[in-house]
Short mmCIF file of C-alpha atoms in Angstrom, two decimals:
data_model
loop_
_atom_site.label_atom_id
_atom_site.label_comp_id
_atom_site.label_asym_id
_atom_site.label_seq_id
_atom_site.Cartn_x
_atom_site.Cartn_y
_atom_site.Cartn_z
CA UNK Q 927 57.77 46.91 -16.12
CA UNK Q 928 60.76 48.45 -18.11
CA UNK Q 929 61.92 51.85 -16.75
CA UNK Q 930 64.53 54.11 -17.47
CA UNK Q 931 66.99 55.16 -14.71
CA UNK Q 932 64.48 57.23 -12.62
CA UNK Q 933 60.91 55.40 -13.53
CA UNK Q 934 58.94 57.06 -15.95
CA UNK Q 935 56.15 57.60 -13.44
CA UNK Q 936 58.30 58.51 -10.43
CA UNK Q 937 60.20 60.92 -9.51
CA UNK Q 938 63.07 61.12 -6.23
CA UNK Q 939 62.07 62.45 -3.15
CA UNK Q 940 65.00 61.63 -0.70
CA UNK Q 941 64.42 63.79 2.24
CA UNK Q 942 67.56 63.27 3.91
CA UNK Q 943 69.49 63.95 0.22
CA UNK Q 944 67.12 67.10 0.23
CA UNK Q 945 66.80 68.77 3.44
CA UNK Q 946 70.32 69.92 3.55
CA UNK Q 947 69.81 71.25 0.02
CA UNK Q 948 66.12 72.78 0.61
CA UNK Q 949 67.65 74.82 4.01
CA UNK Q 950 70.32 76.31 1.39
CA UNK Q 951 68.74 76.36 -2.16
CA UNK Q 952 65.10 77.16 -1.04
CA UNK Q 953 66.57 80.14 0.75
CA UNK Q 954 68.01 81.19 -2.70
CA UNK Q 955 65.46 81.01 -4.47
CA UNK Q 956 63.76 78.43 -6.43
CA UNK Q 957 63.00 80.65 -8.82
CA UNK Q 958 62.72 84.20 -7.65
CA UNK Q 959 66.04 84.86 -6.60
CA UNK Q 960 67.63 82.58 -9.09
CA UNK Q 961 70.17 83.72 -11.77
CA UNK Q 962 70.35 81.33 -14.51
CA UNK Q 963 67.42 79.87 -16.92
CA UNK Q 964 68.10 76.53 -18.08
CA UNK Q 965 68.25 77.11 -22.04
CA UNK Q 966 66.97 73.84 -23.82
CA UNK Q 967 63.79 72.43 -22.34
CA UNK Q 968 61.52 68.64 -23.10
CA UNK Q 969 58.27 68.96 -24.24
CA UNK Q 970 55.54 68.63 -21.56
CA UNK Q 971 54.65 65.20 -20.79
CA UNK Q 972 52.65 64.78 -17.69
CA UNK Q 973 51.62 61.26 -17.92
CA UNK Q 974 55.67 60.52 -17.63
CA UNK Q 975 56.07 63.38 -15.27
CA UNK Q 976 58.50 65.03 -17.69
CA UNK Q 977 60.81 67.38 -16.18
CA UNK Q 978 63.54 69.90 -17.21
CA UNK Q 979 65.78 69.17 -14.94
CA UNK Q 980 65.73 65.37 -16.14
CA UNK Q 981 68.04 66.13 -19.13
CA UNK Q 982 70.81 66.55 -16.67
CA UNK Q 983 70.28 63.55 -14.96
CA UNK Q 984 72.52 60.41 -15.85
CA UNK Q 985 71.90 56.98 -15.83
CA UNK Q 986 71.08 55.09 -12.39
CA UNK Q 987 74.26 53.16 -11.91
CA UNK Q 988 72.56 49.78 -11.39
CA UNK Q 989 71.34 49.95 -15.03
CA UNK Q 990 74.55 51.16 -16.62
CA UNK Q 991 76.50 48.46 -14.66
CA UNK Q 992 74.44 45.85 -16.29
CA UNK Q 993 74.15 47.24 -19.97
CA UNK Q 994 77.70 47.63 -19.76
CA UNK Q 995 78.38 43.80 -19.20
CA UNK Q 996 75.67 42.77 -21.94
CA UNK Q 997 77.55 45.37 -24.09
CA UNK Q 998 81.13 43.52 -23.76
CA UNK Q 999 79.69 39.88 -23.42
CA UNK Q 1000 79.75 38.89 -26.75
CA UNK Q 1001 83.59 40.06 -26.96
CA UNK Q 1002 84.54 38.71 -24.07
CA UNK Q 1003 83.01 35.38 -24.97
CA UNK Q 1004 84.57 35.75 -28.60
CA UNK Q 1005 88.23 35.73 -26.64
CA UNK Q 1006 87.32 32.39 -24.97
CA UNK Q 1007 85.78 33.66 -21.36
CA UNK Q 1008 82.59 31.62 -21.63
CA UNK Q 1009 82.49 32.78 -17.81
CA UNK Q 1010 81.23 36.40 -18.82
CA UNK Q 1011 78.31 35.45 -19.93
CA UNK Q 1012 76.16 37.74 -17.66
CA UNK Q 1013 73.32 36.14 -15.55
CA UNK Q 1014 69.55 37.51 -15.57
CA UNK Q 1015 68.57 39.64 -12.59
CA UNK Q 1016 65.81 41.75 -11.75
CA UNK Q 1017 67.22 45.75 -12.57
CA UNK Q 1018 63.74 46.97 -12.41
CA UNK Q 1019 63.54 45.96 -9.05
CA UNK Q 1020 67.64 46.17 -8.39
CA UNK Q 1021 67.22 50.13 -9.57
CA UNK Q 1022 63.75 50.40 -7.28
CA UNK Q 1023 66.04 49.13 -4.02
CA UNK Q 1024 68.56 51.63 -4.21
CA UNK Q 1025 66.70 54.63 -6.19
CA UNK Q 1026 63.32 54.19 -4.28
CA UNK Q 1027 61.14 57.33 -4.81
CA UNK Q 1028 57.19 57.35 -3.92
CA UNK Q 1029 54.58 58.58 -6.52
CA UNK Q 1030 54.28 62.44 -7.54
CA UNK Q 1031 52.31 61.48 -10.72
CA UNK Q 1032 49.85 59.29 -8.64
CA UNK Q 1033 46.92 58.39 -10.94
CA UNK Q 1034 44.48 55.65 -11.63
CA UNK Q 1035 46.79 53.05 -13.81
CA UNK Q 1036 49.00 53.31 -10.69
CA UNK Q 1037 46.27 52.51 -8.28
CA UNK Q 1038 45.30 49.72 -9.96
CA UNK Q 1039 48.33 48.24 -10.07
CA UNK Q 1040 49.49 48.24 -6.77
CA UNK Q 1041 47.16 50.62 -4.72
CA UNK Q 1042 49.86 52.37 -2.48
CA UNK Q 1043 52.15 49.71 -2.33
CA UNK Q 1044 56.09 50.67 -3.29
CA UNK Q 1045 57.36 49.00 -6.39
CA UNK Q 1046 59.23 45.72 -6.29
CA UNK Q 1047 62.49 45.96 -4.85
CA UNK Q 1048 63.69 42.51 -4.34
CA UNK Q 1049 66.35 41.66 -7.16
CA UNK Q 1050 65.87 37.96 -7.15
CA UNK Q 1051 69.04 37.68 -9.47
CA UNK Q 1052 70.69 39.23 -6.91
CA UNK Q 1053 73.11 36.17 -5.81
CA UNK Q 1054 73.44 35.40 -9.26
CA UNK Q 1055 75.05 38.56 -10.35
CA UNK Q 1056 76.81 38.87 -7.02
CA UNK Q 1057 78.71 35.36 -7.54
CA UNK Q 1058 79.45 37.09 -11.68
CA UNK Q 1059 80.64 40.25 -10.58
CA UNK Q 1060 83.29 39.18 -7.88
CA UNK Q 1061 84.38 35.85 -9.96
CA UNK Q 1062 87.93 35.23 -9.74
CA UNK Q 1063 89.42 36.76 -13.23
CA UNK Q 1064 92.73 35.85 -15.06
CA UNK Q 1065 94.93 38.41 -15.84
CA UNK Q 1066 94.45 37.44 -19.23
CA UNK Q 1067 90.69 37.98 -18.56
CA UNK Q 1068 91.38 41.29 -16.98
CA UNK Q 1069 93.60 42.36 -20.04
CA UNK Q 1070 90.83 41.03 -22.04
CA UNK Q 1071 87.82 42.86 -20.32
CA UNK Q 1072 89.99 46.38 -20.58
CA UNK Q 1073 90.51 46.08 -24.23
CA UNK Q 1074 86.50 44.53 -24.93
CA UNK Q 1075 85.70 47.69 -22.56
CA UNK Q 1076 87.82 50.11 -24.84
CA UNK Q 1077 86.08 48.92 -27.61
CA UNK Q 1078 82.32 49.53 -26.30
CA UNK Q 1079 83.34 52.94 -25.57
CA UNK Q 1080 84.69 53.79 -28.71
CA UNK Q 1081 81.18 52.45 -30.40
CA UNK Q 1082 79.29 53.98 -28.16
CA UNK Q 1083 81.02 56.76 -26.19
CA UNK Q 1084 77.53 58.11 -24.91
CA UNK Q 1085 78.38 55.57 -22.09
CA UNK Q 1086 81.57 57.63 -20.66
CA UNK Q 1087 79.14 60.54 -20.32
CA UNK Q 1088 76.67 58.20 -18.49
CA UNK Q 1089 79.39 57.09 -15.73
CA UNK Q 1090 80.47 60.23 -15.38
CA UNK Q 1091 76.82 61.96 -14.99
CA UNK Q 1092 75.79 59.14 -12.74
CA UNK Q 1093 74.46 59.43 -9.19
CA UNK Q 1094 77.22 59.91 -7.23
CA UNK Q 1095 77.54 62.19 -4.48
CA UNK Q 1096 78.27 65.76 -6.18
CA UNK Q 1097 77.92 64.36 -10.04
CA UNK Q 1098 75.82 66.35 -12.58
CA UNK Q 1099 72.95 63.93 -12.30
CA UNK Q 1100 72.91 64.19 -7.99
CA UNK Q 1101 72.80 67.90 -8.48
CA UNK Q 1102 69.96 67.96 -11.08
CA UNK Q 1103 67.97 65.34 -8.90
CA UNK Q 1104 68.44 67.30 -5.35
CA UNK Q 1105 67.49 70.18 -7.08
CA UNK Q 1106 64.45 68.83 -8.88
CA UNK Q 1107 63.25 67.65 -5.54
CA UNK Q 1108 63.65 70.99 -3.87
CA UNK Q 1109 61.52 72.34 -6.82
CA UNK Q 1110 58.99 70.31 -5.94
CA UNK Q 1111 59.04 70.72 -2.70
CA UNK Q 1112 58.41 74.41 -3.35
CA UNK Q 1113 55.35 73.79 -6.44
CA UNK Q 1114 53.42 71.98 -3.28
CA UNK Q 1115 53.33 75.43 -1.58
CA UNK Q 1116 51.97 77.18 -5.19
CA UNK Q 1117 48.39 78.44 -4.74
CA UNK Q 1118 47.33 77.28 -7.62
CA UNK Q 1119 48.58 73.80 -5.99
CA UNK Q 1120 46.97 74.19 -2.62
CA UNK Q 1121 43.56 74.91 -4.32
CA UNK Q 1122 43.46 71.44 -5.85
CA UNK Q 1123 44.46 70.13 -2.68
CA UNK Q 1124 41.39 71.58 -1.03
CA UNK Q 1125 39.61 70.55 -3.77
CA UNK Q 1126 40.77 66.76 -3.81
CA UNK Q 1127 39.97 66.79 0.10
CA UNK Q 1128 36.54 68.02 -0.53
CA UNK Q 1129 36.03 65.19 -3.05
CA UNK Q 1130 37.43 62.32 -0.92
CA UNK Q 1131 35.11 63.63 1.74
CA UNK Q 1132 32.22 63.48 -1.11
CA UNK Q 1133 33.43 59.87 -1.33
CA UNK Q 1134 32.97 58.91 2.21
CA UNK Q 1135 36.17 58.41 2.82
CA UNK Q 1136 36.09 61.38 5.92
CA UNK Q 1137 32.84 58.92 7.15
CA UNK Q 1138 34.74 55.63 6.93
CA UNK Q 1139 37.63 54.05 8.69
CA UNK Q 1140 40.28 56.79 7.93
CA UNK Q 1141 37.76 59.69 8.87
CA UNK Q 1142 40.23 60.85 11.66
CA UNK Q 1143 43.40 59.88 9.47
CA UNK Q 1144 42.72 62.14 6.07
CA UNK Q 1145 45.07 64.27 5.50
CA UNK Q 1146 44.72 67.89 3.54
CA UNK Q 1147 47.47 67.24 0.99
CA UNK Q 1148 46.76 64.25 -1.08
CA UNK Q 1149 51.05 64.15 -1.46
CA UNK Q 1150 50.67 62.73 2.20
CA UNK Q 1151 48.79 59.62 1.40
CA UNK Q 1152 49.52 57.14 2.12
CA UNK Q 1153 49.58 58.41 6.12
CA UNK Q 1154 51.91 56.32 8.07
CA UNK Q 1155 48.73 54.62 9.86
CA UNK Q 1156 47.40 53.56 6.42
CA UNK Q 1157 50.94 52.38 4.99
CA UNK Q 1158 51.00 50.19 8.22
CA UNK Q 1159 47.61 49.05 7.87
CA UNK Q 1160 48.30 48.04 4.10
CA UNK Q 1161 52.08 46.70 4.82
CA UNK Q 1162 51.99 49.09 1.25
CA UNK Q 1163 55.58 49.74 2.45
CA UNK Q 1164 56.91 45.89 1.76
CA UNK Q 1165 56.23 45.39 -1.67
CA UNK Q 1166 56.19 41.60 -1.28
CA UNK Q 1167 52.94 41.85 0.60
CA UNK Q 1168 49.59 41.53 -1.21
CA UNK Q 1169 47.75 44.37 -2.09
CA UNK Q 1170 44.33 44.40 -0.81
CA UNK Q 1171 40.73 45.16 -1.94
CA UNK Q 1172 40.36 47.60 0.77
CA UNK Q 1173 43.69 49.42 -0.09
CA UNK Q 1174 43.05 49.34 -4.05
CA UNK Q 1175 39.59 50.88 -3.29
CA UNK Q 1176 41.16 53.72 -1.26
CA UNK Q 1177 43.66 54.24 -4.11
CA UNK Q 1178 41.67 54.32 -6.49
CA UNK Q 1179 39.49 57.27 -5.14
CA UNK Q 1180 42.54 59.08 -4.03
CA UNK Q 1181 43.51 58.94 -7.69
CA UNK Q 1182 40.27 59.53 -9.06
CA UNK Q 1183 39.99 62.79 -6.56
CA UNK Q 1184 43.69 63.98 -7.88
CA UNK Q 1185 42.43 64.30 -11.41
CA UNK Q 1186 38.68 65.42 -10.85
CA UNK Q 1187 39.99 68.05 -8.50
CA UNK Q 1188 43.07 68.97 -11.07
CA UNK Q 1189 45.52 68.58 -8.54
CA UNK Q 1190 47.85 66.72 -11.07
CA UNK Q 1191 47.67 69.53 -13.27
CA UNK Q 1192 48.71 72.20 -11.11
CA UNK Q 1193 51.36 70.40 -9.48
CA UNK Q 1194 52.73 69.21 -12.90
CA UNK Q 1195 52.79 72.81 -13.73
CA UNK Q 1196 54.07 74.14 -11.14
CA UNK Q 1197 56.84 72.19 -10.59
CA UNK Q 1198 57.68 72.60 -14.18
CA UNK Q 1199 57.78 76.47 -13.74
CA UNK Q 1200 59.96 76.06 -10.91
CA UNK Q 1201 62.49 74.00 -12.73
CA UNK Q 1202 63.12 76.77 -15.08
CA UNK Q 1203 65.27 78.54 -13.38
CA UNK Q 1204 68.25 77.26 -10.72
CA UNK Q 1205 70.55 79.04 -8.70
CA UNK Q 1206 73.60 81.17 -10.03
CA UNK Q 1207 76.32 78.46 -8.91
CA UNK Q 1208 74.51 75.38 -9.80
CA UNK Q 1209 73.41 76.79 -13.51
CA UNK Q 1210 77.12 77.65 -13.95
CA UNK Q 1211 77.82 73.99 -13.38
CA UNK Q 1212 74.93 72.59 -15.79
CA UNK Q 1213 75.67 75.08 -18.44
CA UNK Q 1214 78.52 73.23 -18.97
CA UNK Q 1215 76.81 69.96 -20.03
CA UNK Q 1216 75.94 68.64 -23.18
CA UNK Q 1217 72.66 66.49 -22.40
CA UNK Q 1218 72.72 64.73 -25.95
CA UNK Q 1219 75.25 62.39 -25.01
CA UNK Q 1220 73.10 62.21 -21.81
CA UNK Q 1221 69.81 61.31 -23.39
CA UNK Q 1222 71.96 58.92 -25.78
CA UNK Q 1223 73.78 56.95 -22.90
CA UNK Q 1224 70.16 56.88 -21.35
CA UNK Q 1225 68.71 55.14 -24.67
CA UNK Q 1226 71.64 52.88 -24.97
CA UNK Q 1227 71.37 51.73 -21.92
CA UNK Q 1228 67.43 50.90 -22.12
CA UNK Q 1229 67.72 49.71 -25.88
CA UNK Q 1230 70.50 47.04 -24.79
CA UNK Q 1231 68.85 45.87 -21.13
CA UNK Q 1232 66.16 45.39 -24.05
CA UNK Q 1233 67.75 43.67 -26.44
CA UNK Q 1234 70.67 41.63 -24.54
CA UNK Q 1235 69.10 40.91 -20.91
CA UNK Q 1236 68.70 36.92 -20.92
CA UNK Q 1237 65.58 35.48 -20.48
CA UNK Q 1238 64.28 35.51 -16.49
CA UNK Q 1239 64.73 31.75 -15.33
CA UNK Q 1240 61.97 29.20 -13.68
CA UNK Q 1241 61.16 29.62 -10.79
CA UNK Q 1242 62.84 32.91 -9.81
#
């Protein structure tokens, strides 16, 4: 699976990232007591878990690092560095390592797929693109890489705005993220939300699930599952593990229970309404952002992986 910089079905949830900002944004005011309405807004798209905050958000850093090189390679091959010719790797599963986020839009496709089991995270490129990146260069090389480098940014200048919007500790993009998670954070507390949790809990119980093995391990939230017993039981937590017919099952009615109940809905919704609006300080910040170059960088970046990534070899 292809995926832009965040997963089009997944969104962050990085509690540590997010405590610290939930004890001082939460107390704000996400969105009563907040000041500033963010002015442009996506159209709704659930089944990608479209967000407003997502225009802020820049390009994961694993992805932009590798575009980047497929960008300059042809240059740098053209001035007689047939050593820059960049290696395949895995950036699906290189982004999944280091921007690991569980399910919020957890529905049947999903289930299917992998039941409850996190997304692939081992980058078996990995030593491959280690050994490319920390080759020993030539200063020639280096001069060489500067002035191929100078000339991807002047065609496409989008990627500036993508290194500077990255995730990096304070950046644009880590702001929009810790602040999408605190908004939803706050939609699971919405009534509407905690209706179609009831609701979903009801129809698991409908399902037998309540009568079965996990009848003393259901919880009331269906954004708890899986519980730590059942990740343990399912090893859903090491993606290399198989995923079983007892763990698909148990997905799949979770999932089926989320949409019957309309527990996706109300949680899309409500998270949406409570990315409208973000604190004083932090809308002061994003105001000054122009997300066009943004979305562009984000494009680029997918378009090229696309286009330029080499073929995967045998028998990785």
């Amino acid at each position: 699976m292809r995926a832009g910089g965040r997963e089009r079905v997944a969104k962050r949830v990085t509690v540590v990232a997010v405590a610290a900002l939930v004890a001082g944004v939460v107390a704000v005011g996400i969105p009563a007591n907040a000041a500033w309405t963010l002015p442009d807004l996506p159209e709704k798209d659930q089944a990608s878990w479209t967000m407003p905050l997502d225009q802020y958000v820049g390009v994961g850093v694993v992805r932009l690092n590798y575009a980047t090189e497929l960008l300059i390679q042809d240059c740098m091959v053209d001035a007689g560095h047939d050593d820059a010719v960049v290696p395949w790797r895995d950036v699906d599963a290189a982004t999944n390592a280091t921007e690991r986020q569980p399910l919020r839009a957890f529905d049947l496709a999903a289930a299917r797929e992998r039941g409850y089991h996190v997304p692939p995270t081992v980058d078996a490129g990995a030593d491959a693109w280690r050994a490319f990146e920390y080759r020993e260069t030539s200063p020639d090389e280096a001069a060489d890489r500067t002035s191929c480098l100078d000339l991807a940014y002047r065609q496409h200048p989008e990627l500036l705005t993508g290194t500077s919007a990255s995730s990096s500790t304070g950046s644009v993009g880590d702001i929009a993220i810790r602040l999408s998670n605190a908004a939803f954070l706050e939609a699971r507390q919405d009534a509407s939300v905690r209706r179609a949790a009831d609701a979903w809990h009801a129809c698991m119980l409908d399902q037998g699930v309540g009568a079965g093995p996990w009848a003393d391990d259901l919880p009331d939230d269906p954004a708890d599952m899986p519980t730590t017993r059942m990740a343990e039981t399912f090893t859903s937590y090491d993606p290399a593990t198989a995923v079983g017919d007892e763990e698909r099952d148990l997905a799949e009615t979770d999932a089926a229970c989320r949409a019957a109940s309309g527990y996706l809905d109300a949680l899309y919704e409500a998270e949406w309404q409570q990315q409208l609006t973000v604190p004083h300080d932090y809308g002061e910040r994003l105001a000054q952002i122009d997300t066009g170059p943004l979305v562009a960088a984000q494009q680029l970046v997918d378009r090229t992986i696309e286009r330029l990534g080499p073929q995967r070899p045998e028998g990785l």
